Coordinates of C-alpha atoms and ligand atoms in Angstrom, one line a residue:
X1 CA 10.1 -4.7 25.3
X2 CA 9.5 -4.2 21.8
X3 CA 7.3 -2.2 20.4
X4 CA 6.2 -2.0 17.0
X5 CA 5.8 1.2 14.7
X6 CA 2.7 -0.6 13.3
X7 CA 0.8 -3.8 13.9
X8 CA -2.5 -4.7 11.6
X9 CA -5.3 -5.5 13.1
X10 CA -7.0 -8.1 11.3
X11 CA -10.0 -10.4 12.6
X12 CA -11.5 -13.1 12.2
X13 CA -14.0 -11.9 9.9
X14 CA -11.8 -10.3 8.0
X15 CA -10.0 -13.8 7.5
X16 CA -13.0 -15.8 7.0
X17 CA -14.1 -13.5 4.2
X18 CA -10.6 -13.9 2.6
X19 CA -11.6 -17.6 2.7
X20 CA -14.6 -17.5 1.3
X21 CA -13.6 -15.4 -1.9
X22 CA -11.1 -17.9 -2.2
X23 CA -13.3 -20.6 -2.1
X24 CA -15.7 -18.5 -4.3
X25 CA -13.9 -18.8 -7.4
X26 CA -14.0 -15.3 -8.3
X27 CA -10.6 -13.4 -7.1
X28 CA -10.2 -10.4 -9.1
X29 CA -13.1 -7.5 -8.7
X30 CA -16.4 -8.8 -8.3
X31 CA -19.2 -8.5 -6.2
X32 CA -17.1 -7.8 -2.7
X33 CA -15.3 -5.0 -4.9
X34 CA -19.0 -3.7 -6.0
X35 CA -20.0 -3.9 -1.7
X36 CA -17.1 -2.6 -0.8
X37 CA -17.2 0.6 -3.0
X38 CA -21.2 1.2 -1.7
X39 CA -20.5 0.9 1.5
X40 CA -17.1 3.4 1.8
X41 CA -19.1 5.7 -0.7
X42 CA -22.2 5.7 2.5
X43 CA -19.2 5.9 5.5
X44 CA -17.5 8.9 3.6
X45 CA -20.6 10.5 2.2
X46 CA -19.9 10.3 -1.1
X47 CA -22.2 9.7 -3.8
X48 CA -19.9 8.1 -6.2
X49 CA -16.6 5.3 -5.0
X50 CA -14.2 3.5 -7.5
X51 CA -12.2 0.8 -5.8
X52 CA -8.6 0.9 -6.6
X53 CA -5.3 -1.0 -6.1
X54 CA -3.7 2.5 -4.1
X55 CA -4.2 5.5 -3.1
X56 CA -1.8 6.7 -6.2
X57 CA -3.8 5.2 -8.6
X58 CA -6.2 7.5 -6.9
X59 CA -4.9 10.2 -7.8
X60 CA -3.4 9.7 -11.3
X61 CA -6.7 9.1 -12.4
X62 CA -8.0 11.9 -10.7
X63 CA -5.5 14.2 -12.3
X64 CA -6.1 12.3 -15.3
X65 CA -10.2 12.9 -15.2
X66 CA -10.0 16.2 -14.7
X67 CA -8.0 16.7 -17.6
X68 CA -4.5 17.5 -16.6
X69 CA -2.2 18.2 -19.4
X70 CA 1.5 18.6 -20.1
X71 CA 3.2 21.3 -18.6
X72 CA 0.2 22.4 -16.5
X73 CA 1.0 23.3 -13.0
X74 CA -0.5 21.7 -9.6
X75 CA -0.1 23.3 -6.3
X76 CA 0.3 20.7 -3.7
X77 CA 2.6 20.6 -0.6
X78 CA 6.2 20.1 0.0
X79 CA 5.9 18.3 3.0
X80 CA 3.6 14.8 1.7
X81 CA 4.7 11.4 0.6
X82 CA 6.0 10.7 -3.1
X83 CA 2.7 9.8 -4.8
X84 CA 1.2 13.1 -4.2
X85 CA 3.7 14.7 -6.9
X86 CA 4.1 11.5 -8.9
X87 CA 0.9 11.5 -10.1
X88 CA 0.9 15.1 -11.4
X89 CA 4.6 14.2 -13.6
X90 CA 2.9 10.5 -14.8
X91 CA 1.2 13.5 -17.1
X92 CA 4.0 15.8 -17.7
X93 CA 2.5 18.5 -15.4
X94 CA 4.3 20.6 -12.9
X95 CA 4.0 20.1 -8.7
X96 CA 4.7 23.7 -7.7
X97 CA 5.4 22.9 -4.2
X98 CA 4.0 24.9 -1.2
X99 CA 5.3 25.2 2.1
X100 CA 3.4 23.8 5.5
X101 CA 1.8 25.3 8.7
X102 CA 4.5 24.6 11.3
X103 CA 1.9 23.2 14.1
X104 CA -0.4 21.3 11.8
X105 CA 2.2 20.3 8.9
X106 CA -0.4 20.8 6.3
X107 CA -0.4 22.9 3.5
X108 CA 0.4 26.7 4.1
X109 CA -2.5 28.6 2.1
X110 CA -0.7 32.2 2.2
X111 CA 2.4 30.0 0.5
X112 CA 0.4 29.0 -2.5
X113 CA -0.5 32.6 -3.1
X114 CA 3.2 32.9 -2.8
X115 CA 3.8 30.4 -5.1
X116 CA 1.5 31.8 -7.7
X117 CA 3.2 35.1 -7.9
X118 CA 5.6 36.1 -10.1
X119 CA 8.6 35.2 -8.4
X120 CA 7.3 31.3 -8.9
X121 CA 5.7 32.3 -12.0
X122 CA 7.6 30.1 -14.5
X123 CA 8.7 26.8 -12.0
X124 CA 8.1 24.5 -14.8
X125 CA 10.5 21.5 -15.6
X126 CA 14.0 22.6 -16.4
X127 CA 15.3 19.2 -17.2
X128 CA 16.7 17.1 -15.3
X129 CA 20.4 18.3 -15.7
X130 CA 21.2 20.5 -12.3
X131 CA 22.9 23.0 -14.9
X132 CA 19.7 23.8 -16.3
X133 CA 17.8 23.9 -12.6
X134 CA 21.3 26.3 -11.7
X135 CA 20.5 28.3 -15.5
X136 CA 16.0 28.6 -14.1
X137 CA 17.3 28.8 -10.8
X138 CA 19.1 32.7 -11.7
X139 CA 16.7 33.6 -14.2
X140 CA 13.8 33.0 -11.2
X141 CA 16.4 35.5 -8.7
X142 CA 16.8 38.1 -11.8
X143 CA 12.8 38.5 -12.4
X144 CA 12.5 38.4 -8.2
X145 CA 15.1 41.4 -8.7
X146 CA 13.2 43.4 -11.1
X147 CA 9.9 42.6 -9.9
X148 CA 11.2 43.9 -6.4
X149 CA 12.2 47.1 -8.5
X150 CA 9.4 47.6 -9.4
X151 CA 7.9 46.6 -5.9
X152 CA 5.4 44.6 -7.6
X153 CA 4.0 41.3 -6.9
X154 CA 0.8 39.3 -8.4
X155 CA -1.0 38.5 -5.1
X156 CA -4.4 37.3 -5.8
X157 CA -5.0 35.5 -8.5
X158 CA -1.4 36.7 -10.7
X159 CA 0.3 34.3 -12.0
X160 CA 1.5 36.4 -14.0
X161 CA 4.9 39.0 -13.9
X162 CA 3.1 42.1 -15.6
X163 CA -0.3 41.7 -14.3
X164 CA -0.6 41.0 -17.8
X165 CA -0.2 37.8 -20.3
X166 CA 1.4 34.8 -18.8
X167 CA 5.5 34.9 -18.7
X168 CA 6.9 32.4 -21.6
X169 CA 7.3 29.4 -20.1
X170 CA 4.9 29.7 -17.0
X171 CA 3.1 26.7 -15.6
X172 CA -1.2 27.2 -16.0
X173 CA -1.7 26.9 -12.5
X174 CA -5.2 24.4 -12.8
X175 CA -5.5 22.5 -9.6
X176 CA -4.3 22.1 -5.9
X177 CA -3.7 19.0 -4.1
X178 CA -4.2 19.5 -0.5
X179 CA -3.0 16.8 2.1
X180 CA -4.8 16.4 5.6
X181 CA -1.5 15.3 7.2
X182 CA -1.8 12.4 9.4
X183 CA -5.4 13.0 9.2
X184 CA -6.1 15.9 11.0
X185 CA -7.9 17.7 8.3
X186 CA -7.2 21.2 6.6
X187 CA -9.8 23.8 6.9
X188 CA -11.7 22.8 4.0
X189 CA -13.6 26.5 3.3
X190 CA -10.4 27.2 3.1
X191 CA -9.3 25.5 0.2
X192 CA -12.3 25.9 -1.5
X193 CA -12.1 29.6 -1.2
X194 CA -8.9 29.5 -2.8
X195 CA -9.7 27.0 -5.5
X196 CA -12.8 29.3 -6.5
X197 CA -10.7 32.1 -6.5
X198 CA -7.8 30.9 -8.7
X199 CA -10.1 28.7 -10.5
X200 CA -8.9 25.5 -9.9
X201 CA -9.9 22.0 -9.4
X202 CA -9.2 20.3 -5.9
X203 CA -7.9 17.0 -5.8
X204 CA -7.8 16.0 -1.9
X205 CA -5.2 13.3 -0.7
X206 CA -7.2 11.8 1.9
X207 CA -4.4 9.3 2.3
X208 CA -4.2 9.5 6.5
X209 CA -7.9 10.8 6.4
X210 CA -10.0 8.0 6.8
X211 CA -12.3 8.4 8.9
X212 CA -11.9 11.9 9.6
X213 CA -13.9 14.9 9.5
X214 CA -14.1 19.0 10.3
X215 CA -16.4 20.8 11.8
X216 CA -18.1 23.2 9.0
X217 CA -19.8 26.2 11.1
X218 CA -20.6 27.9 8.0
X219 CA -22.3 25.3 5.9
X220 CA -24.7 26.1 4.4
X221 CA -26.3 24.9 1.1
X222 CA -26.1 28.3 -0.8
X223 CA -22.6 28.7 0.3
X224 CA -21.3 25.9 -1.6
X225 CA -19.6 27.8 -3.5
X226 CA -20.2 27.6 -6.8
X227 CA -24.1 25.8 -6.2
X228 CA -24.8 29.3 -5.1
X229 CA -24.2 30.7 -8.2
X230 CA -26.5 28.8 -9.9
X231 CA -26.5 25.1 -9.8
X232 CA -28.7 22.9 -8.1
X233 CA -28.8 23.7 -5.0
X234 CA -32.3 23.0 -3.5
X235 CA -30.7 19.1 -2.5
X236 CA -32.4 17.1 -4.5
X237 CA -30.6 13.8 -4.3
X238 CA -28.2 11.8 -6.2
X239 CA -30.2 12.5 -8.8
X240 CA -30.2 16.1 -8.6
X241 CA -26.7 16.1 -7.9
X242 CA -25.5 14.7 -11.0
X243 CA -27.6 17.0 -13.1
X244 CA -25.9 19.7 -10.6
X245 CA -22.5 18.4 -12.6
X246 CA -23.7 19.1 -15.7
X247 CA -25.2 22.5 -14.8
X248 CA -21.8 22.8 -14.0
X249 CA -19.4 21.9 -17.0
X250 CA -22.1 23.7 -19.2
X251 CA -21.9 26.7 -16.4
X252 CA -18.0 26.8 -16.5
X253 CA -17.7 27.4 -20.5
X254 CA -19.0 31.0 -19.8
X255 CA -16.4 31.4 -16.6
X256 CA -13.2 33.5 -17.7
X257 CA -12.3 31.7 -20.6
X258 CA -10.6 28.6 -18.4
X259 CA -12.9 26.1 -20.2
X260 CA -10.5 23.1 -20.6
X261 CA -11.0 20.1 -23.1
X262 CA -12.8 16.8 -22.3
X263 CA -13.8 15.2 -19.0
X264 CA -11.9 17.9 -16.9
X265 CA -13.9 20.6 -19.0
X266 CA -15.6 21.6 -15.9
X267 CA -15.1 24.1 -12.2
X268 CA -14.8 22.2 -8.9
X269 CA -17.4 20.9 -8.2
X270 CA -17.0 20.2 -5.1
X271 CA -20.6 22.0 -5.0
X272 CA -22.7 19.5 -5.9
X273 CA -22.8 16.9 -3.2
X274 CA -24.5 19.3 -0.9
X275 CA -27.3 16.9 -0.5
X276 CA -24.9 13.9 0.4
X277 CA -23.7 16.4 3.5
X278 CA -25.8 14.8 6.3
X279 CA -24.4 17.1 9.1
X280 CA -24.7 20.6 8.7
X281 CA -21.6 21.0 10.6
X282 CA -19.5 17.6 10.7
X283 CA -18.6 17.3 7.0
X284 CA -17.1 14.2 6.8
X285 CA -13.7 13.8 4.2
X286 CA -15.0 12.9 0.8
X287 CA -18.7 14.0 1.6
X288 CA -17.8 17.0 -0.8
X289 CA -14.8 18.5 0.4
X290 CA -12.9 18.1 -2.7
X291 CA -13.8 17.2 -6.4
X292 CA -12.0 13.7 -6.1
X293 CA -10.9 12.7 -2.4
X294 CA -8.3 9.8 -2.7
X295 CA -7.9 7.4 0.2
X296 CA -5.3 4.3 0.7
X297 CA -5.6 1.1 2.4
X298 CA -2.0 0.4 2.5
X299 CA -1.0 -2.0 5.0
X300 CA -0.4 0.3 7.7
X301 CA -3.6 3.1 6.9
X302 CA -6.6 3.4 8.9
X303 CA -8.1 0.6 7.6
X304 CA -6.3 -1.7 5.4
X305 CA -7.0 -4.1 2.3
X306 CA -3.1 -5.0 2.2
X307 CA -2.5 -2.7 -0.6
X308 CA -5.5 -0.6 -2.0
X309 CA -7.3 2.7 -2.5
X310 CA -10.4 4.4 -3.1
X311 CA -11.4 7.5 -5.4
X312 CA -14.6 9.5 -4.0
X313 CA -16.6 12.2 -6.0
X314 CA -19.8 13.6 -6.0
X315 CA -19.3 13.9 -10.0
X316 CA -20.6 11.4 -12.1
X317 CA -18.9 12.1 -14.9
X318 CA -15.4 11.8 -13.2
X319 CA -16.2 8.8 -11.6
X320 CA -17.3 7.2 -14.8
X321 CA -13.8 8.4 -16.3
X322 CA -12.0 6.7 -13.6
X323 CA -13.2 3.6 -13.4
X324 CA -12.8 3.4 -17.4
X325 CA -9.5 4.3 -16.9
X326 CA -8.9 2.2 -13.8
X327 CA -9.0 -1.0 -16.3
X328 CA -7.2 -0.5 -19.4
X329 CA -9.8 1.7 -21.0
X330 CA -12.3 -1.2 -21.6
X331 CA -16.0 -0.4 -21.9
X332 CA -16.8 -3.2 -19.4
X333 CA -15.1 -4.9 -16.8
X334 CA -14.6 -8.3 -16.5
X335 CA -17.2 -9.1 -13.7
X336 CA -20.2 -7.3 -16.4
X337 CA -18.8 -9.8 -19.0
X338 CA -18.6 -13.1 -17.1
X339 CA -21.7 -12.0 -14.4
X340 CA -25.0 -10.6 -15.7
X341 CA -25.5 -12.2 -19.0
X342 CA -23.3 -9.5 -20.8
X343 CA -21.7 -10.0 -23.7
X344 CA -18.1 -11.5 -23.7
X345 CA -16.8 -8.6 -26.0
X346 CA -15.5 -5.3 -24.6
X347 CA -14.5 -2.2 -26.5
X348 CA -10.8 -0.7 -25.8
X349 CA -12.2 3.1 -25.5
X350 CA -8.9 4.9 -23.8
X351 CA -5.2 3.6 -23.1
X352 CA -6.4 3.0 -20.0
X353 CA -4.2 1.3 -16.3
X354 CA -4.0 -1.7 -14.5
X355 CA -5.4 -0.4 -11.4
X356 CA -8.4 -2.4 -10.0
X357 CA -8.9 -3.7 -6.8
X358 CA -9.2 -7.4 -6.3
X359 CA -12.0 -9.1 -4.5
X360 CA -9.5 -10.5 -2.5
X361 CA -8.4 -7.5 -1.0
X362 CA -12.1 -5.7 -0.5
X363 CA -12.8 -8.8 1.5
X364 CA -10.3 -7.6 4.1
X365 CA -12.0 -4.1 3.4
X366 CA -16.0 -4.6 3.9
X367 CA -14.4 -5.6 7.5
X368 CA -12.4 -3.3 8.0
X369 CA -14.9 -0.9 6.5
X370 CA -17.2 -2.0 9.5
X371 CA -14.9 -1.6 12.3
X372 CA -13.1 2.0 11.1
X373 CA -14.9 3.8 13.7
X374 CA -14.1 1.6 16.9
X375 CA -10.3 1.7 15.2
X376 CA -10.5 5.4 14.7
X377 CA -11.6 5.7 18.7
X378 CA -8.6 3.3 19.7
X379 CA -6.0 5.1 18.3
X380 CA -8.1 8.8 19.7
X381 CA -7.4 7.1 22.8
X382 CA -3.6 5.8 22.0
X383 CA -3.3 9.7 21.0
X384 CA -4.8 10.8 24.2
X385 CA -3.0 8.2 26.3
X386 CA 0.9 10.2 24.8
X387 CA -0.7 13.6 25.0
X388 CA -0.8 13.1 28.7
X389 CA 2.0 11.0 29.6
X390 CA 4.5 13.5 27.4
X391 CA 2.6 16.8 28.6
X392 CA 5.6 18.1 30.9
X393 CA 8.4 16.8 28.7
X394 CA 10.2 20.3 27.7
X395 CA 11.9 18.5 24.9
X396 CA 9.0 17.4 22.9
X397 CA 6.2 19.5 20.9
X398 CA 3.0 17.4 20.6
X399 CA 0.5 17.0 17.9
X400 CA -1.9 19.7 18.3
X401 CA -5.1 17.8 19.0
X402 CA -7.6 20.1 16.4
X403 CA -10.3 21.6 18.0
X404 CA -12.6 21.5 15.2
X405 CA -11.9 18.3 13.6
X406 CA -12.5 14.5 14.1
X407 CA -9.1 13.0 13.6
X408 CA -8.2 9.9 12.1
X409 CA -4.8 10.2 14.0
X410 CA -3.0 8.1 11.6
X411 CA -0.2 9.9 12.7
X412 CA 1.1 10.6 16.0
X413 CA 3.9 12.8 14.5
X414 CA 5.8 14.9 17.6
X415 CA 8.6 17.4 17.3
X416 CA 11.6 18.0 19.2
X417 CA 12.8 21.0 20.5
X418 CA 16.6 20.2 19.4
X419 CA 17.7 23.4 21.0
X420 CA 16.9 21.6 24.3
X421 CA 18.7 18.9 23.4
X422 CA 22.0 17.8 22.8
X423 CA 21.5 14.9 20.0
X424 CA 19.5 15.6 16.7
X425 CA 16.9 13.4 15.6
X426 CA 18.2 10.6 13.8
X427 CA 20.6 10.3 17.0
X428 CA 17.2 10.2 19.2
X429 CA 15.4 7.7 16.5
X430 CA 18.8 5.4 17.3
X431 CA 18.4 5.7 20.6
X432 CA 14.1 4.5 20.3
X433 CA 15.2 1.8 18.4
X434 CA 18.0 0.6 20.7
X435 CA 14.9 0.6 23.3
X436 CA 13.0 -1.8 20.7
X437 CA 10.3 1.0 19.8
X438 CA 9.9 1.2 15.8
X439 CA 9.0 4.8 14.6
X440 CA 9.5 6.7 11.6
X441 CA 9.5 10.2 9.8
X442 CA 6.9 11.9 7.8
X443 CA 8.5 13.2 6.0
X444 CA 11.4 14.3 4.3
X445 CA 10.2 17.1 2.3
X446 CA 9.6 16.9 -1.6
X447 CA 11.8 20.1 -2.3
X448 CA 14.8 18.3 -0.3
X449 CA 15.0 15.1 -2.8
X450 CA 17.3 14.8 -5.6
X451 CA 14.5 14.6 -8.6
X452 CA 12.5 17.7 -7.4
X453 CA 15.8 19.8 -6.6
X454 CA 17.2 18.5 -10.1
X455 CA 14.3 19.4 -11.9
X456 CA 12.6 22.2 -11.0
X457 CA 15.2 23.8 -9.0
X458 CA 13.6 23.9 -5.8
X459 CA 15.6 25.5 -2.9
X460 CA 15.3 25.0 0.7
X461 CA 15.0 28.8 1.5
X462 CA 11.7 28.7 -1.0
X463 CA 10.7 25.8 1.9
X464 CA 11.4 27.8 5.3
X465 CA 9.1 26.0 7.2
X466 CA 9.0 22.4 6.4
X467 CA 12.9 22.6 5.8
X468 CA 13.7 23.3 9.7
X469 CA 10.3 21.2 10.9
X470 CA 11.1 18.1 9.3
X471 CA 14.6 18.0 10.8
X472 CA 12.6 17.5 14.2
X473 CA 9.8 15.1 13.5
X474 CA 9.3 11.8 14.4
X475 CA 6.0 9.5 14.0
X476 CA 5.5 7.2 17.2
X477 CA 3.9 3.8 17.4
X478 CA 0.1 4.9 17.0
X479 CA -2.5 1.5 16.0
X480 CA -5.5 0.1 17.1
X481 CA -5.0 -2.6 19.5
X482 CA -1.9 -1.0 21.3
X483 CA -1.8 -2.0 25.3
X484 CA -1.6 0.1 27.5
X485 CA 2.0 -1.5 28.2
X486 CA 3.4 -0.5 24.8
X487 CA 2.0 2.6 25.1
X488 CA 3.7 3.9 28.6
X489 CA 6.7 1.8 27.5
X490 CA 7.3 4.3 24.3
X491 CA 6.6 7.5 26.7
X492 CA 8.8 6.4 29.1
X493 CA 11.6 5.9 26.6
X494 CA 10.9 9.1 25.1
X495 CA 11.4 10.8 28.5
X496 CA 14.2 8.7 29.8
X497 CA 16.3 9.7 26.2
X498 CA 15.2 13.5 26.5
X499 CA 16.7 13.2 29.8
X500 CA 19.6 11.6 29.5
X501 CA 20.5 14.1 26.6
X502 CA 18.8 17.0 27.9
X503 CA 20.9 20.3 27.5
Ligands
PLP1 C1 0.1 11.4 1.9 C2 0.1 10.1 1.1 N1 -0.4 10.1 -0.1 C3 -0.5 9.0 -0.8 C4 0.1 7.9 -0.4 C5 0.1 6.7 -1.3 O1 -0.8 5.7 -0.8 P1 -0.8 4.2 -1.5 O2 0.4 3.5 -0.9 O3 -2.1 3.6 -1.1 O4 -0.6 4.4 -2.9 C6 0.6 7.8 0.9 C7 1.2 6.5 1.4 O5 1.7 6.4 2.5 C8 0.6 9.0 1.7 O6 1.2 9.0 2.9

């Protein structure tokens, strides 16, 4: 038998559609773009969705809205797919990698205090020459040294070495980029605690986390966060909200001096879609749980346009900057010019990207759109179906299910306990694909690939986690429309090789 890592599911509608808008005569982003983006921004919450080509283009401008400059530094995990740290270097600004929980994978809060402290104080770019990472690399030990002297270290809010100004050469920490790893989502209070704390803007990759959601016990309207201080927070509506921004950027002028220039001039504020929250206690991913939540509809995501992505934020101003900047800083699309009686002329405002969905692709997407809960339930159950089969099987950690979350279980990511075993885990991925079952690894860590390493001097002791968990990970078959068949078949291949190399 053969079983695939991935297989689409596609229907009919979604086919038919695809005919039509090529029958329609309008390809690129149009009117199925324009549906597409209302009816995500209703199934995630939001009050404000810009179509996209990918998930990174999500993110760069993200970054790019809220103002990300050169040299600034972004906290965002180690263990996450390349895009996530891309997007912050397309600017010249600085990942500053953190470590992961070992059960969940995602993104180790305690380590991004860490990484704020002095002893990570000045991980910006070092060139890309491994003598100058070897040269950052022993100045970083010899200020560990001293700061150890002088048993000193700026938890809390220090990113500085004194307690004092900022070392020379020391990223300005600005924002954090949280993954929910194959969409099991992070504790969101969480990061929003440590956001308000350390100032910073949250960028979410929501990647894996569509549609997914956690399970907020403590929200309330006047505890988000920075609505309480001040902005609107009575839940007016869309309307409401959007004056909430503006409250907001004025609001954050006055806030410790870390008023920053232009569109990003502003705190999170993830604070002002409280009225979009429908649930008091599911908060659904994007409805709010970071200032921009990113989402892709690669081929094999939840639900998939072929290639795509999708920007959500409860910030008007952000979202107007992004879909500026989503097509070559024009001030008006092509489907304004050609559709409603606009004029033909456009204005170049920005140096803008290429990164607009096509009307092709959101065809595929309305339909998919309509059908990610059923999908979402299928693979619950495909999860459900391993969790079982693999319970007793000594070699192999599962997935923790999440007890407070809904998970979009893009993912079905297991570890091995290679103590118990006497092959490693590229030797028991050979042995799955010998049996015909396709699976993969999420993922090799950021901080063990030759850029990161080269450039910022990243070691794998600063990594302790994700470096010895991602040596034991392996991502099953996991997709809607999986039999029952394929599904035993993979379990039983997973136990018949544990067995057969058990130590
Ligand atoms: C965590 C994460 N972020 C971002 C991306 C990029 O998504 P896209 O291919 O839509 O750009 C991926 C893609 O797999 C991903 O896994």
């Amino acid at each position: 038998m053969q079983v695939p890592f991935f297989r689409p599911q596609l229907g009919e509608q979604e086919i038919d559609e695809v005919v039509a808008t090529l029958r329609s005569g309008w390809l690129t982003s149009g009117a199925r773009v324009k549906r597409f983006e209302r009816e995500f921004a209703e199934a995630v919450g939001a009050p404000h969705a810009v179509a996209l080509n990918s998930c990174t283009a999500a993110l760069h401008l993200a970054v790019e809205a809220l103002g990300l400059k050169p040299g600034q530094g972004v906290l965002l995990p180690t263990m996450t797919f390349a895009a996530t740290a891309e997007v912050v270097r397309y600017l010249g600004a600085v990942p500053i990698l953190v470590d992961c929980d070992p059960i969940s994978l995602n993104m180790n809060l305690d380590d991004a205090a860490r990484k704020l402290s002095a002893d990570y104080a000045d991980y910006t770019e070092t060139g890309s020459r491994k003598q100058k990472a070897e040269g950052r690399r022993q100045k970083a030990e010899g200020r560990k040294q001293r700061a150890e002297g002088r048993g000193q270290k700026a938890e809390g809010g220090g990113r500085t070495a004194d307690g004092g100004g900022k070392e020379a050469g020391a990223a300005e920490v600005v924002g954090i980029m949280p993954v929910h790893v194959g969409g099991m989502m992070m504790d969101v209070a969480a990061v929003k605690e440590f956001a308000t704390k350390h100032s910073l803007w949250v960028v979410e990759d929501a990647a894996h986390a569509f549609p997914a959601a956690w399970k907020n016990c403590e929200l309330r309207i006047a505890d988000c966060g920075l609505a309480a201080q001040g902005a609107k927070g009575d839940g007016q509506g869309a309307k409401g909200d959007e004056q909430g921004a503006k409250v907001e950027g004025e609001r954050a002028k006055g806030m410790g001096g870390q008023q920053r220039q232009g569109i990003g001039a502003r705190k999170s504020a993830i604070s002002n879609q409280q009225s979009a929250i429908s649930n008091p206690v599911w908060q659904r991913c994007g409805e709010g749980t970071a200032d921009v939540s990113c989402f892709s509809f690669y081929a094999n995501k939840t639900i998939t346009t072929g290639e795509g992505g999708m920007a959500a934020t409860g910030d008007a101003d952000l979202a107007a900057r992004m879909r500026l900047m989503s097509l070559h800083g024009l001030s008006q699309d092509a489907w304004e010019r050609y559709s409603g009686g606009s004029s033909w002329d456009y204005r170049i405002v920005a140096p803008g990207f290429k990164y607009n969905l096509t009307d092709i692709a959101a065809a595929i997407g309305i339909h998919q759109l309509a059908r990610a809960e059923e999908m979402r339930q299928e693979r619950e159950g495909v999860a459900r179906s391993y969790l079982e089969a693999l319970a007793d099987c000594e070699q192999i950690e599962l997935p923790p299910k999440g007890a407070s979350v809904i998970h979009a279980w893009h993912l079905f990511a297991i570890k091995l306990r290679l103590e118990r075993l006497t092959i490693s885990r590229d030797q028991f991925i050979e042995e799955l694909k010998k049996a015909g079952v396709g699976c993969s690894v999420h993922w090799r860590p950021l901080h063990l690939h030759p850029y990161y390493q080269e450039t910022f001097g990243w070691r794998p002791e600063d990594f302790p986690v994700a470096t010895k968990v991602w040596e034991r990970l392996i991502s099953l078959p996991i997709f809607p429309g999986m039999i029952s068949e394929e599904i035993e078949y993979v379990a039983e291949m997973m136990r018949g090789i544990c067995e057969a190399h058990r130590r």
